[in-house]
mmCIF file with all atom_site columns, C-alpha atoms in Angstrom:
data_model
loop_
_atom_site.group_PDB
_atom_site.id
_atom_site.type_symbol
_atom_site.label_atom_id
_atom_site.label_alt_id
_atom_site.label_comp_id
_atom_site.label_asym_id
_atom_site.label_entity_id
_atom_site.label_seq_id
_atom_site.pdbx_PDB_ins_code
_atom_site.Cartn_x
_atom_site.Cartn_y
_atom_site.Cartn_z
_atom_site.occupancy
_atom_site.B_iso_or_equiv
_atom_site.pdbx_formal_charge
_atom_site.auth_seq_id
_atom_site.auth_comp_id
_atom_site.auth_asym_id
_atom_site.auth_atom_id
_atom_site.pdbx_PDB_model_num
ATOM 1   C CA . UNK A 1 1   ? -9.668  -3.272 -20.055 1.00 38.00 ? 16  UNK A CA 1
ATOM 2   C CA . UNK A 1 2   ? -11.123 -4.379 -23.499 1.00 40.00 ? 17  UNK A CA 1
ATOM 3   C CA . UNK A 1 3   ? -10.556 -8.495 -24.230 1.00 46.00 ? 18  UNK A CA 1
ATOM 4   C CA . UNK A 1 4   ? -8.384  -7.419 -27.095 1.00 53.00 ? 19  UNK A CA 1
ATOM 5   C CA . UNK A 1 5   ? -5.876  -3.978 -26.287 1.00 57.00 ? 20  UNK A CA 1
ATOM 6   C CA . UNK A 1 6   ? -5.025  -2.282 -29.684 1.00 68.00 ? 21  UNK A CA 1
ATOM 7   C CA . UNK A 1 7   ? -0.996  -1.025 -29.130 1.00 71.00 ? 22  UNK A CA 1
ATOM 8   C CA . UNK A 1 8   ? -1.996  2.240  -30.523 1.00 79.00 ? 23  UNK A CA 1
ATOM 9   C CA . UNK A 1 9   ? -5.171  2.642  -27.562 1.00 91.00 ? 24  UNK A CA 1
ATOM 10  C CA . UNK A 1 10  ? -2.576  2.394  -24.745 1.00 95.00 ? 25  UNK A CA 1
ATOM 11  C CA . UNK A 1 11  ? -1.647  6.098  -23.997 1.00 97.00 ? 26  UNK A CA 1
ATOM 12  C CA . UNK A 1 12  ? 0.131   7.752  -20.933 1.00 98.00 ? 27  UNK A CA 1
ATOM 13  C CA . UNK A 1 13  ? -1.136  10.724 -19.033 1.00 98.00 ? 28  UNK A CA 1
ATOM 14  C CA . UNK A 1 14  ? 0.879   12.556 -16.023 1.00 98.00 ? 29  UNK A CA 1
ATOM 15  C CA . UNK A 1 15  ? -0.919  14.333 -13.630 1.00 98.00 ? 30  UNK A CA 1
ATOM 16  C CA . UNK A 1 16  ? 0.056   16.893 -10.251 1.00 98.00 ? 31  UNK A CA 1
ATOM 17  C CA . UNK A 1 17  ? -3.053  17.245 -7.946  1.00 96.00 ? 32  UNK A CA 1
ATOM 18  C CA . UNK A 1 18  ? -1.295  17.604 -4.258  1.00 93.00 ? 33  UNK A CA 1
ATOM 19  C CA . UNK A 1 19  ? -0.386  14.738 -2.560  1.00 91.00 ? 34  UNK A CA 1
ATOM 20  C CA . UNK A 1 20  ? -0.244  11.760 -5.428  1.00 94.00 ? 35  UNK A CA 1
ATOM 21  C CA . UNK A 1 21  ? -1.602  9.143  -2.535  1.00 93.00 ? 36  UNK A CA 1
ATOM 22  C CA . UNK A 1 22  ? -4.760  10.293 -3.387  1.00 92.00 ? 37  UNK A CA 1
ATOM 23  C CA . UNK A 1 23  ? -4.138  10.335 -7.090  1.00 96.00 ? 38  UNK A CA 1
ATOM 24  C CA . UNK A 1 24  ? -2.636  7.443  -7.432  1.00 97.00 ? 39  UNK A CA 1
ATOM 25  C CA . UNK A 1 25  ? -5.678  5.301  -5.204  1.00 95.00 ? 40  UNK A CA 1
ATOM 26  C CA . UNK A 1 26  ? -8.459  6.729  -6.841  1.00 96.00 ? 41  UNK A CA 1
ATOM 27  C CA . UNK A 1 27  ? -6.827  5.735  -10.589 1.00 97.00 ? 42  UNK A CA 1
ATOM 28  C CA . UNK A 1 28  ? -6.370  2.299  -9.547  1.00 96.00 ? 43  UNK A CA 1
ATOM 29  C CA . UNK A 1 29  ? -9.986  1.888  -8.977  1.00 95.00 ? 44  UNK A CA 1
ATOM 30  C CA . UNK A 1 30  ? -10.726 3.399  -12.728 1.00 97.00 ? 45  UNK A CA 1
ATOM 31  C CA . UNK A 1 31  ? -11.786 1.087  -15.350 1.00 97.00 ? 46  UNK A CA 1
ATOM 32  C CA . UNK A 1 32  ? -9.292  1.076  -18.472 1.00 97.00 ? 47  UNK A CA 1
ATOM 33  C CA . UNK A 1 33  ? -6.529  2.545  -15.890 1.00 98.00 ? 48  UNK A CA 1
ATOM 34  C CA . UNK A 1 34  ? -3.996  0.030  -16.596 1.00 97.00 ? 49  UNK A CA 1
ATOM 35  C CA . UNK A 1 35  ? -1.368  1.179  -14.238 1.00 97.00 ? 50  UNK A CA 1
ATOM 36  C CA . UNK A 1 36  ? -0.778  4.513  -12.031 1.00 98.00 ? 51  UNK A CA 1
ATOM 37  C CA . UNK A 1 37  ? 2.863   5.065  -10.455 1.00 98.00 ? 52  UNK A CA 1
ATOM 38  C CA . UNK A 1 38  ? 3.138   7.802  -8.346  1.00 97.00 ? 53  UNK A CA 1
ATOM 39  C CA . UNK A 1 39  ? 6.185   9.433  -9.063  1.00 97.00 ? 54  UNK A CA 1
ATOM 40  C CA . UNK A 1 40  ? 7.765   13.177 -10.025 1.00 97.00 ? 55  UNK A CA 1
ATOM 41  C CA . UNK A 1 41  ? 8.032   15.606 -12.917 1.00 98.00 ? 56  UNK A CA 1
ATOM 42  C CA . UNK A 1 42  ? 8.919   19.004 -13.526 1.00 96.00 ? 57  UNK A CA 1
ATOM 43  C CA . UNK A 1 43  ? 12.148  19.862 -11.821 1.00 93.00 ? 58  UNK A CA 1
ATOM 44  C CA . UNK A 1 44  ? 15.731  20.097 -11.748 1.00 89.00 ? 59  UNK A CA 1
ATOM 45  C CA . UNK A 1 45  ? 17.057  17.608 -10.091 1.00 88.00 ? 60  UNK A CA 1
ATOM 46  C CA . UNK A 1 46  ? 17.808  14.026 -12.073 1.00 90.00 ? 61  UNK A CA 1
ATOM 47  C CA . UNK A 1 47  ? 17.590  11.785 -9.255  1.00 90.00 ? 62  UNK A CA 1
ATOM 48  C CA . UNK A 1 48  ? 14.810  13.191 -7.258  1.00 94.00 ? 63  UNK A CA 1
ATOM 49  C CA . UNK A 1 49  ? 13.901  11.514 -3.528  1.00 93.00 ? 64  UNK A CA 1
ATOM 50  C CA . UNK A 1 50  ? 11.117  12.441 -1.623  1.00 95.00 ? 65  UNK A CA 1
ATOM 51  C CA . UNK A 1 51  ? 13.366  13.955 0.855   1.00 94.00 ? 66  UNK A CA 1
ATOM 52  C CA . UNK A 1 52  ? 14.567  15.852 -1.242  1.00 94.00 ? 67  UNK A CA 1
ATOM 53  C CA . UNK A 1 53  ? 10.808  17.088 -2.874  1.00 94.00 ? 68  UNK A CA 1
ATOM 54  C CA . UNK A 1 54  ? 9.405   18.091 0.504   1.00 91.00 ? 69  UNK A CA 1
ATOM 55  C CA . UNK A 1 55  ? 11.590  20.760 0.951   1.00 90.00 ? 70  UNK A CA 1
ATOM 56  C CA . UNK A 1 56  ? 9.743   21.908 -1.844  1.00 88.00 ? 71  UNK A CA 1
ATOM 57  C CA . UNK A 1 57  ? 13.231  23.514 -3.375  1.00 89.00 ? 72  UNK A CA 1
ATOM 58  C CA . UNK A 1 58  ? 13.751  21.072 -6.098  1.00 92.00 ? 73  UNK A CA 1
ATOM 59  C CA . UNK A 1 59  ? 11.128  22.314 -8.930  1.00 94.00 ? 74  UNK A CA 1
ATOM 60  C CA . UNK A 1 60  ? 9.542   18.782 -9.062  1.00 96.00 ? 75  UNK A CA 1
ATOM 61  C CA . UNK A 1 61  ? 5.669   17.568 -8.367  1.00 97.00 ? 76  UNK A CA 1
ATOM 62  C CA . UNK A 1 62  ? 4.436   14.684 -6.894  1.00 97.00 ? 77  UNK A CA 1
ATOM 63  C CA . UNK A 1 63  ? 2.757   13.325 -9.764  1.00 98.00 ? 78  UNK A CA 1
ATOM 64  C CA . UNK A 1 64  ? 0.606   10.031 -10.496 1.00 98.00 ? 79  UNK A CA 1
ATOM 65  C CA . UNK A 1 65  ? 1.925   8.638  -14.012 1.00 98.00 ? 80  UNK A CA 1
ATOM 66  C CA . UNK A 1 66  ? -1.148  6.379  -15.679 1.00 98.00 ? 81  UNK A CA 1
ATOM 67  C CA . UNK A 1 67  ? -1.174  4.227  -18.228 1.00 98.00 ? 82  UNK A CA 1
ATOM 68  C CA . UNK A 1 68  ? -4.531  4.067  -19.448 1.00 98.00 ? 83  UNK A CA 1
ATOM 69  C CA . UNK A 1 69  ? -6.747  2.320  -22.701 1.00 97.00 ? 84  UNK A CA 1
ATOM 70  C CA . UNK A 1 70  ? -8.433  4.648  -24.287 1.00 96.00 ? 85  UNK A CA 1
ATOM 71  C CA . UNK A 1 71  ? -10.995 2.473  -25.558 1.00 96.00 ? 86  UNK A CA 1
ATOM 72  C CA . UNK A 1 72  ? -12.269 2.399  -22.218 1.00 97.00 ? 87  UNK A CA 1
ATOM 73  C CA . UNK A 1 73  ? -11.974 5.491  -20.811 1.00 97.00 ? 88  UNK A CA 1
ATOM 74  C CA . UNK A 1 74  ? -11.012 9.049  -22.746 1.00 97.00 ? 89  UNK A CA 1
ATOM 75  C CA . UNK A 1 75  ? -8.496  11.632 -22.103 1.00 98.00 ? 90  UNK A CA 1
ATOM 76  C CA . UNK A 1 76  ? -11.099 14.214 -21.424 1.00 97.00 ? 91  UNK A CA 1
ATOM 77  C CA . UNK A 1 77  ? -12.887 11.612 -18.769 1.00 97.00 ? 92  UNK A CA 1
ATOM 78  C CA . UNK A 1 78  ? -9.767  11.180 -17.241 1.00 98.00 ? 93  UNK A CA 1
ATOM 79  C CA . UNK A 1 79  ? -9.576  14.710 -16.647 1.00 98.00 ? 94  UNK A CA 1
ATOM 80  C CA . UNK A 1 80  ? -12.433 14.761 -15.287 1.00 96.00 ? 95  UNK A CA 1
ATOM 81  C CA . UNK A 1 81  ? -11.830 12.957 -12.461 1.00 96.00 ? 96  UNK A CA 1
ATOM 82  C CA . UNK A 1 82  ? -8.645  14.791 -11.890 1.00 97.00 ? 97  UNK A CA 1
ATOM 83  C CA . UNK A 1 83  ? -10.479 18.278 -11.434 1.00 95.00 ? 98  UNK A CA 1
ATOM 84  C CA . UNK A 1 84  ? -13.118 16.463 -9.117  1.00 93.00 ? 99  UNK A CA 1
ATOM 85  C CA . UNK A 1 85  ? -9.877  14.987 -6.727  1.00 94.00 ? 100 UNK A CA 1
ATOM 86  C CA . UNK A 1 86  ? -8.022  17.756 -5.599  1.00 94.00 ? 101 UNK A CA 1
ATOM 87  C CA . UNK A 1 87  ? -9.048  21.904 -5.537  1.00 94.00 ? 102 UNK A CA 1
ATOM 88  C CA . UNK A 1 88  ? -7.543  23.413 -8.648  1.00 95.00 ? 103 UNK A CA 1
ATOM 89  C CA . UNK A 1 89  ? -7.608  26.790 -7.593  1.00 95.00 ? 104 UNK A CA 1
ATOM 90  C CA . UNK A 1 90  ? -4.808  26.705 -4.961  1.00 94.00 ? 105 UNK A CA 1
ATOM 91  C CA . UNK A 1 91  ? -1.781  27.808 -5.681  1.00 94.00 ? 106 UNK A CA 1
ATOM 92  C CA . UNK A 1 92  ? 1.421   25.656 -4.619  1.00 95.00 ? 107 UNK A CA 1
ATOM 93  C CA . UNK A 1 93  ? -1.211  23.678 -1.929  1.00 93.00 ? 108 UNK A CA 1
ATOM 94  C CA . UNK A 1 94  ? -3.883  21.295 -1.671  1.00 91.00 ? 109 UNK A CA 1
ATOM 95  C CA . UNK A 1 95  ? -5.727  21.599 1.968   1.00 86.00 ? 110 UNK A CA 1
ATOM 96  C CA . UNK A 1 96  ? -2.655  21.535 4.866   1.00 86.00 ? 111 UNK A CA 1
ATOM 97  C CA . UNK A 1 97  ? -0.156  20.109 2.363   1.00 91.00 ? 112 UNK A CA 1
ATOM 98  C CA . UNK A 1 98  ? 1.908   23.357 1.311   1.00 93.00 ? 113 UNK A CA 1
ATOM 99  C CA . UNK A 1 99  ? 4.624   23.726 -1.313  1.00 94.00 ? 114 UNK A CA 1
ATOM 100 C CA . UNK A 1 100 ? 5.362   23.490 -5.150  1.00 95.00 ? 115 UNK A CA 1
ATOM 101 C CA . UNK A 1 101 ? 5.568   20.233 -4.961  1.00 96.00 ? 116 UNK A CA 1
ATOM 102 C CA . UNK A 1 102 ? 1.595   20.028 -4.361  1.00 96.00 ? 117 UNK A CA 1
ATOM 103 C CA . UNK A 1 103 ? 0.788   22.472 -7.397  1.00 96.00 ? 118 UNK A CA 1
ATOM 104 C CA . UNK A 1 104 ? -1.939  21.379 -10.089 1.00 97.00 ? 119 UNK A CA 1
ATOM 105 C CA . UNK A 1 105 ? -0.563  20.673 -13.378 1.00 98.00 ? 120 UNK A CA 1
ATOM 106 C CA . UNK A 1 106 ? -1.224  18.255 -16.385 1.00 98.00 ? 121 UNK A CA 1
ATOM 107 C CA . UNK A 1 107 ? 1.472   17.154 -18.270 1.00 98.00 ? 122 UNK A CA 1
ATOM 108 C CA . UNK A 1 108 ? 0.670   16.046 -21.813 1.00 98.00 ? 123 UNK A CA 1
ATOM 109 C CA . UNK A 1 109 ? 2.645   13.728 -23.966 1.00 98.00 ? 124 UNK A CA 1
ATOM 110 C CA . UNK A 1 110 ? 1.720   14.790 -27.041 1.00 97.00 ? 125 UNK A CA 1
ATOM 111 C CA . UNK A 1 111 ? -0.483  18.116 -28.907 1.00 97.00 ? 126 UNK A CA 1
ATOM 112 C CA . UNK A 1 112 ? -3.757  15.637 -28.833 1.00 97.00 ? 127 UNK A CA 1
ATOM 113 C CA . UNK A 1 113 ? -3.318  16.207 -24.638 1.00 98.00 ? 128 UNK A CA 1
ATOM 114 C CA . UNK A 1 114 ? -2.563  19.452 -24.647 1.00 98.00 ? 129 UNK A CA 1
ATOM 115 C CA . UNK A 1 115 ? -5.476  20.623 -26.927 1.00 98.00 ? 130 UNK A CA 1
ATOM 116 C CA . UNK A 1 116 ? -8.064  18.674 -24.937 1.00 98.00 ? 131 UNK A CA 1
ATOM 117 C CA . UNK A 1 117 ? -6.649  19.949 -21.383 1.00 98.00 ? 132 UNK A CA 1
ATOM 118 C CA . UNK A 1 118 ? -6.632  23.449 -22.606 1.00 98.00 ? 133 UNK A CA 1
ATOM 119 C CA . UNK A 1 119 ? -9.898  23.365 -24.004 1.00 97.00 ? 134 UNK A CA 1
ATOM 120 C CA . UNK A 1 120 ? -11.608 21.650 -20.726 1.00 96.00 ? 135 UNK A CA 1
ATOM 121 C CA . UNK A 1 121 ? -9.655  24.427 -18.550 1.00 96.00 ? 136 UNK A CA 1
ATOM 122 C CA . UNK A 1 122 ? -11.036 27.112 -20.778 1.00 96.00 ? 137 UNK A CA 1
ATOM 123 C CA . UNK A 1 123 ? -14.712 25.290 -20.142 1.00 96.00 ? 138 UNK A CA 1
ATOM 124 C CA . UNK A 1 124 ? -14.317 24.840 -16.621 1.00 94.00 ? 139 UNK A CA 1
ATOM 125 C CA . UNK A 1 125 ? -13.607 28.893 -16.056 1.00 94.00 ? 140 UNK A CA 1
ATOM 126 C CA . UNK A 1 126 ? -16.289 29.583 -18.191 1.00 94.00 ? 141 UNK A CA 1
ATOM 127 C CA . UNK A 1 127 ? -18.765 27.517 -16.822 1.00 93.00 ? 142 UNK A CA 1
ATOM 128 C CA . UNK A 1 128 ? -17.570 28.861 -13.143 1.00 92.00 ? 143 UNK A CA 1
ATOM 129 C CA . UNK A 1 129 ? -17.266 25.963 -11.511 1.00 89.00 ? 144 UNK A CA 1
ATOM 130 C CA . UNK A 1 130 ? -15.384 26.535 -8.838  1.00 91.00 ? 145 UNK A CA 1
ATOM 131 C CA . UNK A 1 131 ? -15.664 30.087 -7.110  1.00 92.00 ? 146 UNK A CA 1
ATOM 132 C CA . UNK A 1 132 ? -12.257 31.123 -7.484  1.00 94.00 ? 147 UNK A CA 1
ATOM 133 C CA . UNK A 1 133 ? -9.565  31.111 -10.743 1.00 95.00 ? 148 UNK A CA 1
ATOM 134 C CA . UNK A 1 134 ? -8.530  27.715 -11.956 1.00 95.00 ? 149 UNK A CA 1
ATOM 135 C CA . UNK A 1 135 ? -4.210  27.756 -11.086 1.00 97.00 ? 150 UNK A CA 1
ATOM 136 C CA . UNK A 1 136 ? -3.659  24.218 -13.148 1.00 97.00 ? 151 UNK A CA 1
ATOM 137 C CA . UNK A 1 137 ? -0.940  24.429 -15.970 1.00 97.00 ? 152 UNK A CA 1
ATOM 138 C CA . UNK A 1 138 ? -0.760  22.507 -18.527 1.00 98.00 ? 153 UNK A CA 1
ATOM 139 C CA . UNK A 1 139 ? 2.923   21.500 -19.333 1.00 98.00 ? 154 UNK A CA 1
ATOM 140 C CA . UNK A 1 140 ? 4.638   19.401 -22.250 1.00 98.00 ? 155 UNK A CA 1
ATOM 141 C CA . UNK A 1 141 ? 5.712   15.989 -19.720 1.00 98.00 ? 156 UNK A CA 1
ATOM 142 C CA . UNK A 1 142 ? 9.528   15.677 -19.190 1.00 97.00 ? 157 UNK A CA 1
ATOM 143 C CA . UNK A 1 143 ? 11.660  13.094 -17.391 1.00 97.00 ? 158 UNK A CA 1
ATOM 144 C CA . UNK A 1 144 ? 9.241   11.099 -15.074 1.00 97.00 ? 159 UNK A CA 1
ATOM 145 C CA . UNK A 1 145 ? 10.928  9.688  -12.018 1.00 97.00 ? 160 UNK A CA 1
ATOM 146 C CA . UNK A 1 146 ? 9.168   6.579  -10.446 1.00 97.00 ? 161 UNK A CA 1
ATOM 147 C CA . UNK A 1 147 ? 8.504   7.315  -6.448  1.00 96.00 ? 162 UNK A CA 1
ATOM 148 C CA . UNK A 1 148 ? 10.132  5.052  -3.993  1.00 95.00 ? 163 UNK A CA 1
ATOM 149 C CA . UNK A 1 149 ? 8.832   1.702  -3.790  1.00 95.00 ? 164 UNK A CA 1
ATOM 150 C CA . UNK A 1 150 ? 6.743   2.282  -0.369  1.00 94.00 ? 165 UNK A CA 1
ATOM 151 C CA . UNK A 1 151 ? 5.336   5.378  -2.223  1.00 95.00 ? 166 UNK A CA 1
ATOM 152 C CA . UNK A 1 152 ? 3.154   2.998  -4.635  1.00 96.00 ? 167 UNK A CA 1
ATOM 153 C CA . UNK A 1 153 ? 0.008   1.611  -3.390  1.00 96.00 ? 168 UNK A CA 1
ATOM 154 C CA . UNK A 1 154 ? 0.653   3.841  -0.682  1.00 93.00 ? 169 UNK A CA 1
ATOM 155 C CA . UNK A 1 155 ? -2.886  3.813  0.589   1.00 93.00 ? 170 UNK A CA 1
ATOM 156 C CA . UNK A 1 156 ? -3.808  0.174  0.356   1.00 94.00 ? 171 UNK A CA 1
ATOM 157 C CA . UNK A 1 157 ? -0.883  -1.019 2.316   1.00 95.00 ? 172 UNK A CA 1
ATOM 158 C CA . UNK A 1 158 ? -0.965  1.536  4.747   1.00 93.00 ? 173 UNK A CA 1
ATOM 159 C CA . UNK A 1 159 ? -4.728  2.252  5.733   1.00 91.00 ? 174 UNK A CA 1
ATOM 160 C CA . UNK A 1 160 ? -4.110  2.812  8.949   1.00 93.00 ? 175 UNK A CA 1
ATOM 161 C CA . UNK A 1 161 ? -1.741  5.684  8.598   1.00 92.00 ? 176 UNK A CA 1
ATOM 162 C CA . UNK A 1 162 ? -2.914  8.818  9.782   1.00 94.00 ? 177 UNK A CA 1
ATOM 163 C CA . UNK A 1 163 ? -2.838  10.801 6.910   1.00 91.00 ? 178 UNK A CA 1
ATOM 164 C CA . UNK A 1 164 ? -4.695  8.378  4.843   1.00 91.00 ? 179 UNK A CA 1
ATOM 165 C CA . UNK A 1 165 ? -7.613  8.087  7.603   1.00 93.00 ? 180 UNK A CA 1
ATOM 166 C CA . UNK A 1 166 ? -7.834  11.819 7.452   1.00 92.00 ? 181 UNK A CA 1
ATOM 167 C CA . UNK A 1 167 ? -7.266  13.076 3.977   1.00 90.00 ? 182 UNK A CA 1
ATOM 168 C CA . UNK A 1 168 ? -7.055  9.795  1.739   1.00 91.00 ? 183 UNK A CA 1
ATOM 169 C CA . UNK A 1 169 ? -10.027 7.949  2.666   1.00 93.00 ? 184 UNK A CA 1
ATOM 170 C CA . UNK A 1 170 ? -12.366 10.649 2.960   1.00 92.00 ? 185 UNK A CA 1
ATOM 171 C CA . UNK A 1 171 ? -11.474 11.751 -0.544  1.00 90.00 ? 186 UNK A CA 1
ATOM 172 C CA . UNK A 1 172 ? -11.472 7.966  -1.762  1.00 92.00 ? 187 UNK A CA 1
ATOM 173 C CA . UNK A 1 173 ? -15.064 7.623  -0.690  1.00 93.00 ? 188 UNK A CA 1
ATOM 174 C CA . UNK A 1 174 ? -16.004 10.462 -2.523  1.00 92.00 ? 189 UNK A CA 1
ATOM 175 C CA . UNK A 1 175 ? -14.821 9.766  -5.746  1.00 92.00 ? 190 UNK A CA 1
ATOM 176 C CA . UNK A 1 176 ? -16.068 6.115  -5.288  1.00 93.00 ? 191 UNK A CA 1
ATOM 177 C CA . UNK A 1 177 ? -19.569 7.739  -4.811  1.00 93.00 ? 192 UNK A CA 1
ATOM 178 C CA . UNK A 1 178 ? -19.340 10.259 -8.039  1.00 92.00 ? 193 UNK A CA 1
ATOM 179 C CA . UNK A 1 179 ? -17.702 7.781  -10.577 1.00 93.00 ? 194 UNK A CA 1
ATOM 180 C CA . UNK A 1 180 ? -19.183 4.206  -9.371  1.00 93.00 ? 195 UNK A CA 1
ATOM 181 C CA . UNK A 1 181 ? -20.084 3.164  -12.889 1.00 93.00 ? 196 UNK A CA 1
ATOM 182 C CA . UNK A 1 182 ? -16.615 3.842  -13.999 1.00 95.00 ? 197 UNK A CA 1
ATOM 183 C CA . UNK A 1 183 ? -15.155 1.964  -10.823 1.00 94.00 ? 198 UNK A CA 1
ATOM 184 C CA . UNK A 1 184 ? -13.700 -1.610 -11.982 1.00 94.00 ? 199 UNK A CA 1
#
């Protein structure tokens, strides 16, 4: 984060990308990130649990919320890093996780968003960069509902957990090795 945040540089992204453990871990390692709550958008219900998400019946994604300053790291950049987390060309999965509630979308919070995600989606299916069609949507962001208190930091209180040993850390280390100069 800069020494001196302008008001006006603080912005909020929402992003779907499968499970939002892995989301939400890589984010907090991004410089300028200044917070990422993993959460869920999109659906019907107004008092979502995660119960209630896995059936995969209520409409909503897990989603990773961020709060980022955007004199240290851009919209687009952000982006970025979500297309290089998760596989954007499966539809309603990401690896063995299976359901709506593991779709890719961006939700933008304002036209500035949705321009720039719509342009890099148009670039990244030009430029063929993955072998088969890009499934993200890009959505306007509705009501975001904050994830359950042992949802947050999921991964670095919970190492040990099976799922993060197999899916989490693998795609942690990753990341860390593709963005290290943005790493804080």
């Amino acid at each position: 984060m800069t020494e001196k945040t302008n008001e006006k540089s603080i912005q909020t992204t929402t992003l779907a990308g499968g499970c939002f453990w892995c989301i939400e871990s890589a984010f907090n390692c991004v410089k300028g990130i200044i917070s990422a709550t993993s959460g869920y958008m999109g659906g019907d219900s107004t008092e979502p649990t995660y119960k209630e998400i896995c059936t995969g019946n209520s409409g909503h994604a897990e989603v990773v919320q961020l709060q980022f300053d955007s004199q240290v790291i851009s919209y687009r950049e952000i982006l970025e890093i979500f297309f290089s987390l998760h596989n954007p060309t499966q539809l309603n999965r990401q690896g063995n996780d299976i359901g709506s509630q593991y779709r890719s979308e961006i939700f933008t919070h304002d036209a500035q968003q949705q321009e720039i995600a719509t342009v890099m989606l148009e670039e990244i299916t030009q430029e063929q960069l993955f072998d088969d069609p890009i499934v993200t949507q890009v959505s306007s962001a509705v009501t975001f509902y904050c994830g359950e208190d042992y949802h947050q930091e999921y991964f670095k209180n919970n190492p040990e957990n099976q799922y993060c040993q197999a899916v989490v850390s693998p795609k942690l280390a990753k990341f860390r090795k593709t963005f290290v100069a943005k790493l804080k």
